[in-house]
Amino acid sequence: MFTHVTLGANDVEASRKFYDAVLGALGHQPGVPSEVPMPGVWYMTPRGMLGVVTPRDGQAACHANGGTIGFAAPNPEAVIAFAEAGVAAGGVAIEDPAGPRSTAFGVMHLAYLRDPAGNKVCAVHRAS
């Protein structure tokens, strides 16, 4: 559905460390610094991109209140690894502890974090 998502960061290096850790726990490669299409660090997959960038308007980056970006986890263990890697890399665990939850969509394994810029991200694995 999406081609890319960008997140603003005031300290791109701190955010790179965080996203290299959490996305690495999900099996992705480290980010690549690039000035195009926007200055920052970019994470590429066969289906889309994540950019952690300096805002174009020159204003300070801030998080989207009510916004969350969910990353697919290949298994429940990756959800836990995501949470642990994120906290070790400067993120903050929020909401319920990482693990399984019963939802209207069945059992989902979830972990919610705030990145160094305050953006809310999560890892999600939905049990079959």
mmCIF file with all atom_site columns, C-alpha atoms in Angstrom:
data_model
loop_
_atom_site.group_PDB
_atom_site.id
_atom_site.type_symbol
_atom_site.label_atom_id
_atom_site.label_alt_id
_atom_site.label_comp_id
_atom_site.label_asym_id
_atom_site.label_entity_id
_atom_site.label_seq_id
_atom_site.pdbx_PDB_ins_code
_atom_site.Cartn_x
_atom_site.Cartn_y
_atom_site.Cartn_z
_atom_site.occupancy
_atom_site.B_iso_or_equiv
_atom_site.pdbx_formal_charge
_atom_site.auth_seq_id
_atom_site.auth_comp_id
_atom_site.auth_asym_id
_atom_site.auth_atom_id
_atom_site.pdbx_PDB_model_num
ATOM 1   C CA . MET A 1 1   ? 0.000   0.000   0.000  1.00 0.00 ? 1   MET A CA 1
ATOM 2   C CA . PHE A 1 2   ? 2.784   2.471   0.854  1.00 0.00 ? 2   PHE A CA 1
ATOM 3   C CA . THR A 1 3   ? 5.934   3.291   -1.083 1.00 0.00 ? 3   THR A CA 1
ATOM 4   C CA . HIS A 1 4   ? 7.684   5.059   1.762  1.00 0.00 ? 4   HIS A CA 1
ATOM 5   C CA . VAL A 1 5   ? 7.399   6.627   5.183  1.00 0.00 ? 5   VAL A CA 1
ATOM 6   C CA . THR A 1 6   ? 9.579   9.470   6.447  1.00 0.00 ? 6   THR A CA 1
ATOM 7   C CA . LEU A 1 7   ? 10.187  10.465  10.045 1.00 0.00 ? 7   LEU A CA 1
ATOM 8   C CA . GLY A 1 8   ? 11.732  13.749  11.083 1.00 0.00 ? 8   GLY A CA 1
ATOM 9   C CA . ALA A 1 9   ? 14.755  13.676  13.363 1.00 0.00 ? 9   ALA A CA 1
ATOM 10  C CA . ASN A 1 10  ? 16.678  16.451  15.094 1.00 0.00 ? 10  ASN A CA 1
ATOM 11  C CA . ASP A 1 11  ? 19.617  14.088  15.698 1.00 0.00 ? 11  ASP A CA 1
ATOM 12  C CA . VAL A 1 12  ? 19.792  11.838  12.632 1.00 0.00 ? 12  VAL A CA 1
ATOM 13  C CA . GLU A 1 13  ? 22.770  9.923   14.043 1.00 0.00 ? 13  GLU A CA 1
ATOM 14  C CA . ALA A 1 14  ? 20.915  9.009   17.264 1.00 0.00 ? 14  ALA A CA 1
ATOM 15  C CA . SER A 1 15  ? 17.914  7.944   15.190 1.00 0.00 ? 15  SER A CA 1
ATOM 16  C CA . ARG A 1 16  ? 20.145  5.942   12.817 1.00 0.00 ? 16  ARG A CA 1
ATOM 17  C CA . LYS A 1 17  ? 21.563  4.027   15.788 1.00 0.00 ? 17  LYS A CA 1
ATOM 18  C CA . PHE A 1 18  ? 18.021  3.284   17.025 1.00 0.00 ? 18  PHE A CA 1
ATOM 19  C CA . TYR A 1 19  ? 16.632  2.214   13.632 1.00 0.00 ? 19  TYR A CA 1
ATOM 20  C CA . ASP A 1 20  ? 19.720  0.175   12.724 1.00 0.00 ? 20  ASP A CA 1
ATOM 21  C CA . ALA A 1 21  ? 19.147  -1.718  16.003 1.00 0.00 ? 21  ALA A CA 1
ATOM 22  C CA . VAL A 1 22  ? 15.368  -2.243  15.851 1.00 0.00 ? 22  VAL A CA 1
ATOM 23  C CA . LEU A 1 23  ? 15.184  -2.924  12.128 1.00 0.00 ? 23  LEU A CA 1
ATOM 24  C CA . GLY A 1 24  ? 18.257  -5.152  12.382 1.00 0.00 ? 24  GLY A CA 1
ATOM 25  C CA . ALA A 1 25  ? 16.359  -7.197  14.983 1.00 0.00 ? 25  ALA A CA 1
ATOM 26  C CA . LEU A 1 26  ? 13.670  -7.683  12.321 1.00 0.00 ? 26  LEU A CA 1
ATOM 27  C CA . GLY A 1 27  ? 16.223  -8.819  9.718  1.00 0.00 ? 27  GLY A CA 1
ATOM 28  C CA . HIS A 1 28  ? 16.803  -5.569  7.775  1.00 0.00 ? 28  HIS A CA 1
ATOM 29  C CA . GLN A 1 29  ? 20.084  -4.049  6.664  1.00 0.00 ? 29  GLN A CA 1
ATOM 30  C CA . PRO A 1 30  ? 21.532  -0.879  8.276  1.00 0.00 ? 30  PRO A CA 1
ATOM 31  C CA . GLY A 1 31  ? 20.397  2.465   6.903  1.00 0.00 ? 31  GLY A CA 1
ATOM 32  C CA . VAL A 1 32  ? 22.238  4.234   4.107  1.00 0.00 ? 32  VAL A CA 1
ATOM 33  C CA . PRO A 1 33  ? 23.013  7.953   4.424  1.00 0.00 ? 33  PRO A CA 1
ATOM 34  C CA . SER A 1 34  ? 21.754  9.930   1.442  1.00 0.00 ? 34  SER A CA 1
ATOM 35  C CA . GLU A 1 35  ? 21.015  13.525  0.530  1.00 0.00 ? 35  GLU A CA 1
ATOM 36  C CA . VAL A 1 36  ? 18.335  12.495  -2.009 1.00 0.00 ? 36  VAL A CA 1
ATOM 37  C CA . PRO A 1 37  ? 15.370  12.499  -1.899 1.00 0.00 ? 37  PRO A CA 1
ATOM 38  C CA . MET A 1 38  ? 15.833  14.172  1.522  1.00 0.00 ? 38  MET A CA 1
ATOM 39  C CA . PRO A 1 39  ? 18.952  14.410  3.714  1.00 0.00 ? 39  PRO A CA 1
ATOM 40  C CA . GLY A 1 40  ? 19.037  11.613  6.260  1.00 0.00 ? 40  GLY A CA 1
ATOM 41  C CA . VAL A 1 41  ? 19.291  7.848   6.532  1.00 0.00 ? 41  VAL A CA 1
ATOM 42  C CA . TRP A 1 42  ? 17.242  5.526   4.325  1.00 0.00 ? 42  TRP A CA 1
ATOM 43  C CA . TYR A 1 43  ? 16.179  1.904   4.839  1.00 0.00 ? 43  TYR A CA 1
ATOM 44  C CA . MET A 1 44  ? 15.231  0.063   1.649  1.00 0.00 ? 44  MET A CA 1
ATOM 45  C CA . THR A 1 45  ? 13.235  -3.142  1.277  1.00 0.00 ? 45  THR A CA 1
ATOM 46  C CA . PRO A 1 46  ? 11.891  -4.739  -1.899 1.00 0.00 ? 46  PRO A CA 1
ATOM 47  C CA . ARG A 1 47  ? 8.475   -3.219  -1.103 1.00 0.00 ? 47  ARG A CA 1
ATOM 48  C CA . GLY A 1 48  ? 9.231   0.206   0.351  1.00 0.00 ? 48  GLY A CA 1
ATOM 49  C CA . MET A 1 49  ? 11.498  2.648   2.153  1.00 0.00 ? 49  MET A CA 1
ATOM 50  C CA . LEU A 1 50  ? 11.803  4.322   5.529  1.00 0.00 ? 50  LEU A CA 1
ATOM 51  C CA . GLY A 1 51  ? 13.567  7.671   5.667  1.00 0.00 ? 51  GLY A CA 1
ATOM 52  C CA . VAL A 1 52  ? 14.797  9.227   8.911  1.00 0.00 ? 52  VAL A CA 1
ATOM 53  C CA . VAL A 1 53  ? 15.392  12.760  7.756  1.00 0.00 ? 53  VAL A CA 1
ATOM 54  C CA . THR A 1 54  ? 16.068  16.370  8.632  1.00 0.00 ? 54  THR A CA 1
ATOM 55  C CA . PRO A 1 55  ? 12.805  18.296  8.017  1.00 0.00 ? 55  PRO A CA 1
ATOM 56  C CA . ARG A 1 56  ? 12.873  20.219  4.723  1.00 0.00 ? 56  ARG A CA 1
ATOM 57  C CA . ASP A 1 57  ? 11.327  23.335  6.228  1.00 0.00 ? 57  ASP A CA 1
ATOM 58  C CA . GLY A 1 58  ? 14.263  23.853  8.615  1.00 0.00 ? 58  GLY A CA 1
ATOM 59  C CA . GLN A 1 59  ? 11.995  23.616  11.657 1.00 0.00 ? 59  GLN A CA 1
ATOM 60  C CA . ALA A 1 60  ? 12.549  21.210  14.538 1.00 0.00 ? 60  ALA A CA 1
ATOM 61  C CA . ALA A 1 61  ? 11.310  17.657  14.051 1.00 0.00 ? 61  ALA A CA 1
ATOM 62  C CA . CYS A 1 62  ? 8.481   16.503  16.315 1.00 0.00 ? 62  CYS A CA 1
ATOM 63  C CA . HIS A 1 63  ? 6.418   13.341  16.588 1.00 0.00 ? 63  HIS A CA 1
ATOM 64  C CA . ALA A 1 64  ? 2.921   12.894  15.242 1.00 0.00 ? 64  ALA A CA 1
ATOM 65  C CA . ASN A 1 65  ? 0.503   12.818  18.158 1.00 0.00 ? 65  ASN A CA 1
ATOM 66  C CA . GLY A 1 66  ? -1.679  9.739   17.581 1.00 0.00 ? 66  GLY A CA 1
ATOM 67  C CA . GLY A 1 67  ? 0.583   8.424   14.822 1.00 0.00 ? 67  GLY A CA 1
ATOM 68  C CA . THR A 1 68  ? 2.259   5.017   14.926 1.00 0.00 ? 68  THR A CA 1
ATOM 69  C CA . ILE A 1 69  ? 4.384   3.180   12.385 1.00 0.00 ? 69  ILE A CA 1
ATOM 70  C CA . GLY A 1 70  ? 4.185   -0.607  12.591 1.00 0.00 ? 70  GLY A CA 1
ATOM 71  C CA . PHE A 1 71  ? 6.971   -2.850  11.334 1.00 0.00 ? 71  PHE A CA 1
ATOM 72  C CA . ALA A 1 72  ? 6.245   -6.480  10.394 1.00 0.00 ? 72  ALA A CA 1
ATOM 73  C CA . ALA A 1 73  ? 8.058   -9.033  12.542 1.00 0.00 ? 73  ALA A CA 1
ATOM 74  C CA . PRO A 1 74  ? 8.676   -12.529 11.148 1.00 0.00 ? 74  PRO A CA 1
ATOM 75  C CA . ASN A 1 75  ? 7.934   -14.250 14.473 1.00 0.00 ? 75  ASN A CA 1
ATOM 76  C CA . PRO A 1 76  ? 7.124   -13.507 18.141 1.00 0.00 ? 76  PRO A CA 1
ATOM 77  C CA . GLU A 1 77  ? 10.804  -13.686 19.115 1.00 0.00 ? 77  GLU A CA 1
ATOM 78  C CA . ALA A 1 78  ? 11.609  -10.859 16.692 1.00 0.00 ? 78  ALA A CA 1
ATOM 79  C CA . VAL A 1 79  ? 9.030   -8.663  18.466 1.00 0.00 ? 79  VAL A CA 1
ATOM 80  C CA . ILE A 1 80  ? 10.912  -9.142  21.750 1.00 0.00 ? 80  ILE A CA 1
ATOM 81  C CA . ALA A 1 81  ? 14.272  -8.598  20.005 1.00 0.00 ? 81  ALA A CA 1
ATOM 82  C CA . PHE A 1 82  ? 12.919  -5.357  18.487 1.00 0.00 ? 82  PHE A CA 1
ATOM 83  C CA . ALA A 1 83  ? 11.883  -4.088  21.936 1.00 0.00 ? 83  ALA A CA 1
ATOM 84  C CA . GLU A 1 84  ? 15.179  -5.013  23.578 1.00 0.00 ? 84  GLU A CA 1
ATOM 85  C CA . ALA A 1 85  ? 17.300  -3.597  20.741 1.00 0.00 ? 85  ALA A CA 1
ATOM 86  C CA . GLY A 1 86  ? 15.312  -0.369  20.720 1.00 0.00 ? 86  GLY A CA 1
ATOM 87  C CA . VAL A 1 87  ? 15.698  0.287   24.437 1.00 0.00 ? 87  VAL A CA 1
ATOM 88  C CA . ALA A 1 88  ? 19.424  -0.552  24.250 1.00 0.00 ? 88  ALA A CA 1
ATOM 89  C CA . ALA A 1 89  ? 19.793  1.922   21.358 1.00 0.00 ? 89  ALA A CA 1
ATOM 90  C CA . GLY A 1 90  ? 18.169  4.901   23.083 1.00 0.00 ? 90  GLY A CA 1
ATOM 91  C CA . GLY A 1 91  ? 14.454  4.214   22.625 1.00 0.00 ? 91  GLY A CA 1
ATOM 92  C CA . VAL A 1 92  ? 11.840  4.096   25.369 1.00 0.00 ? 92  VAL A CA 1
ATOM 93  C CA . ALA A 1 93  ? 9.410   1.207   25.887 1.00 0.00 ? 93  ALA A CA 1
ATOM 94  C CA . ILE A 1 94  ? 5.813   2.441   26.138 1.00 0.00 ? 94  ILE A CA 1
ATOM 95  C CA . GLU A 1 95  ? 2.354   1.009   26.727 1.00 0.00 ? 95  GLU A CA 1
ATOM 96  C CA . ASP A 1 96  ? 2.087   -2.676  27.707 1.00 0.00 ? 96  ASP A CA 1
ATOM 97  C CA . PRO A 1 97  ? 5.170   -4.912  27.860 1.00 0.00 ? 97  PRO A CA 1
ATOM 98  C CA . ALA A 1 98  ? 6.181   -6.548  24.570 1.00 0.00 ? 98  ALA A CA 1
ATOM 99  C CA . GLY A 1 99  ? 4.332   -9.778  23.936 1.00 0.00 ? 99  GLY A CA 1
ATOM 100 C CA . PRO A 1 100 ? 1.049   -11.374 22.870 1.00 0.00 ? 100 PRO A CA 1
ATOM 101 C CA . ARG A 1 101 ? -2.303  -9.612  23.074 1.00 0.00 ? 101 ARG A CA 1
ATOM 102 C CA . SER A 1 102 ? -5.793  -10.740 22.158 1.00 0.00 ? 102 SER A CA 1
ATOM 103 C CA . THR A 1 103 ? -7.358  -8.393  19.619 1.00 0.00 ? 103 THR A CA 1
ATOM 104 C CA . ALA A 1 104 ? -10.398 -8.308  17.364 1.00 0.00 ? 104 ALA A CA 1
ATOM 105 C CA . PHE A 1 105 ? -8.017  -9.625  14.661 1.00 0.00 ? 105 PHE A CA 1
ATOM 106 C CA . GLY A 1 106 ? -6.790  -12.577 16.742 1.00 0.00 ? 106 GLY A CA 1
ATOM 107 C CA . VAL A 1 107 ? -3.630  -12.908 18.792 1.00 0.00 ? 107 VAL A CA 1
ATOM 108 C CA . MET A 1 108 ? -0.971  -10.352 17.886 1.00 0.00 ? 108 MET A CA 1
ATOM 109 C CA . HIS A 1 109 ? 2.527   -10.049 19.322 1.00 0.00 ? 109 HIS A CA 1
ATOM 110 C CA . LEU A 1 110 ? 3.292   -6.340  19.794 1.00 0.00 ? 110 LEU A CA 1
ATOM 111 C CA . ALA A 1 111 ? 6.048   -4.075  21.098 1.00 0.00 ? 111 ALA A CA 1
ATOM 112 C CA . TYR A 1 112 ? 5.687   -0.278  21.237 1.00 0.00 ? 112 TYR A CA 1
ATOM 113 C CA . LEU A 1 113 ? 8.614   2.156   21.526 1.00 0.00 ? 113 LEU A CA 1
ATOM 114 C CA . ARG A 1 114 ? 9.366   5.861   21.213 1.00 0.00 ? 114 ARG A CA 1
ATOM 115 C CA . ASP A 1 115 ? 12.431  6.549   19.085 1.00 0.00 ? 115 ASP A CA 1
ATOM 116 C CA . PRO A 1 116 ? 14.994  9.226   20.060 1.00 0.00 ? 116 PRO A CA 1
ATOM 117 C CA . ALA A 1 117 ? 12.870  11.911  18.326 1.00 0.00 ? 117 ALA A CA 1
ATOM 118 C CA . GLY A 1 118 ? 9.667   10.818  20.112 1.00 0.00 ? 118 GLY A CA 1
ATOM 119 C CA . ASN A 1 119 ? 8.087   8.986   17.157 1.00 0.00 ? 119 ASN A CA 1
ATOM 120 C CA . LYS A 1 120 ? 5.923   6.024   18.138 1.00 0.00 ? 120 LYS A CA 1
ATOM 121 C CA . VAL A 1 121 ? 6.864   2.765   16.415 1.00 0.00 ? 121 VAL A CA 1
ATOM 122 C CA . CYS A 1 122 ? 5.936   -0.845  16.956 1.00 0.00 ? 122 CYS A CA 1
ATOM 123 C CA . ALA A 1 123 ? 6.780   -4.355  15.841 1.00 0.00 ? 123 ALA A CA 1
ATOM 124 C CA . VAL A 1 124 ? 3.859   -6.627  15.002 1.00 0.00 ? 124 VAL A CA 1
ATOM 125 C CA . HIS A 1 125 ? 3.571   -10.369 14.447 1.00 0.00 ? 125 HIS A CA 1
ATOM 126 C CA . ARG A 1 126 ? 0.107   -11.758 13.910 1.00 0.00 ? 126 ARG A CA 1
ATOM 127 C CA . ALA A 1 127 ? -0.280  -15.423 14.808 1.00 0.00 ? 127 ALA A CA 1
ATOM 128 C CA . SER A 1 128 ? -1.976  -17.569 12.184 1.00 0.00 ? 128 SER A CA 1
#
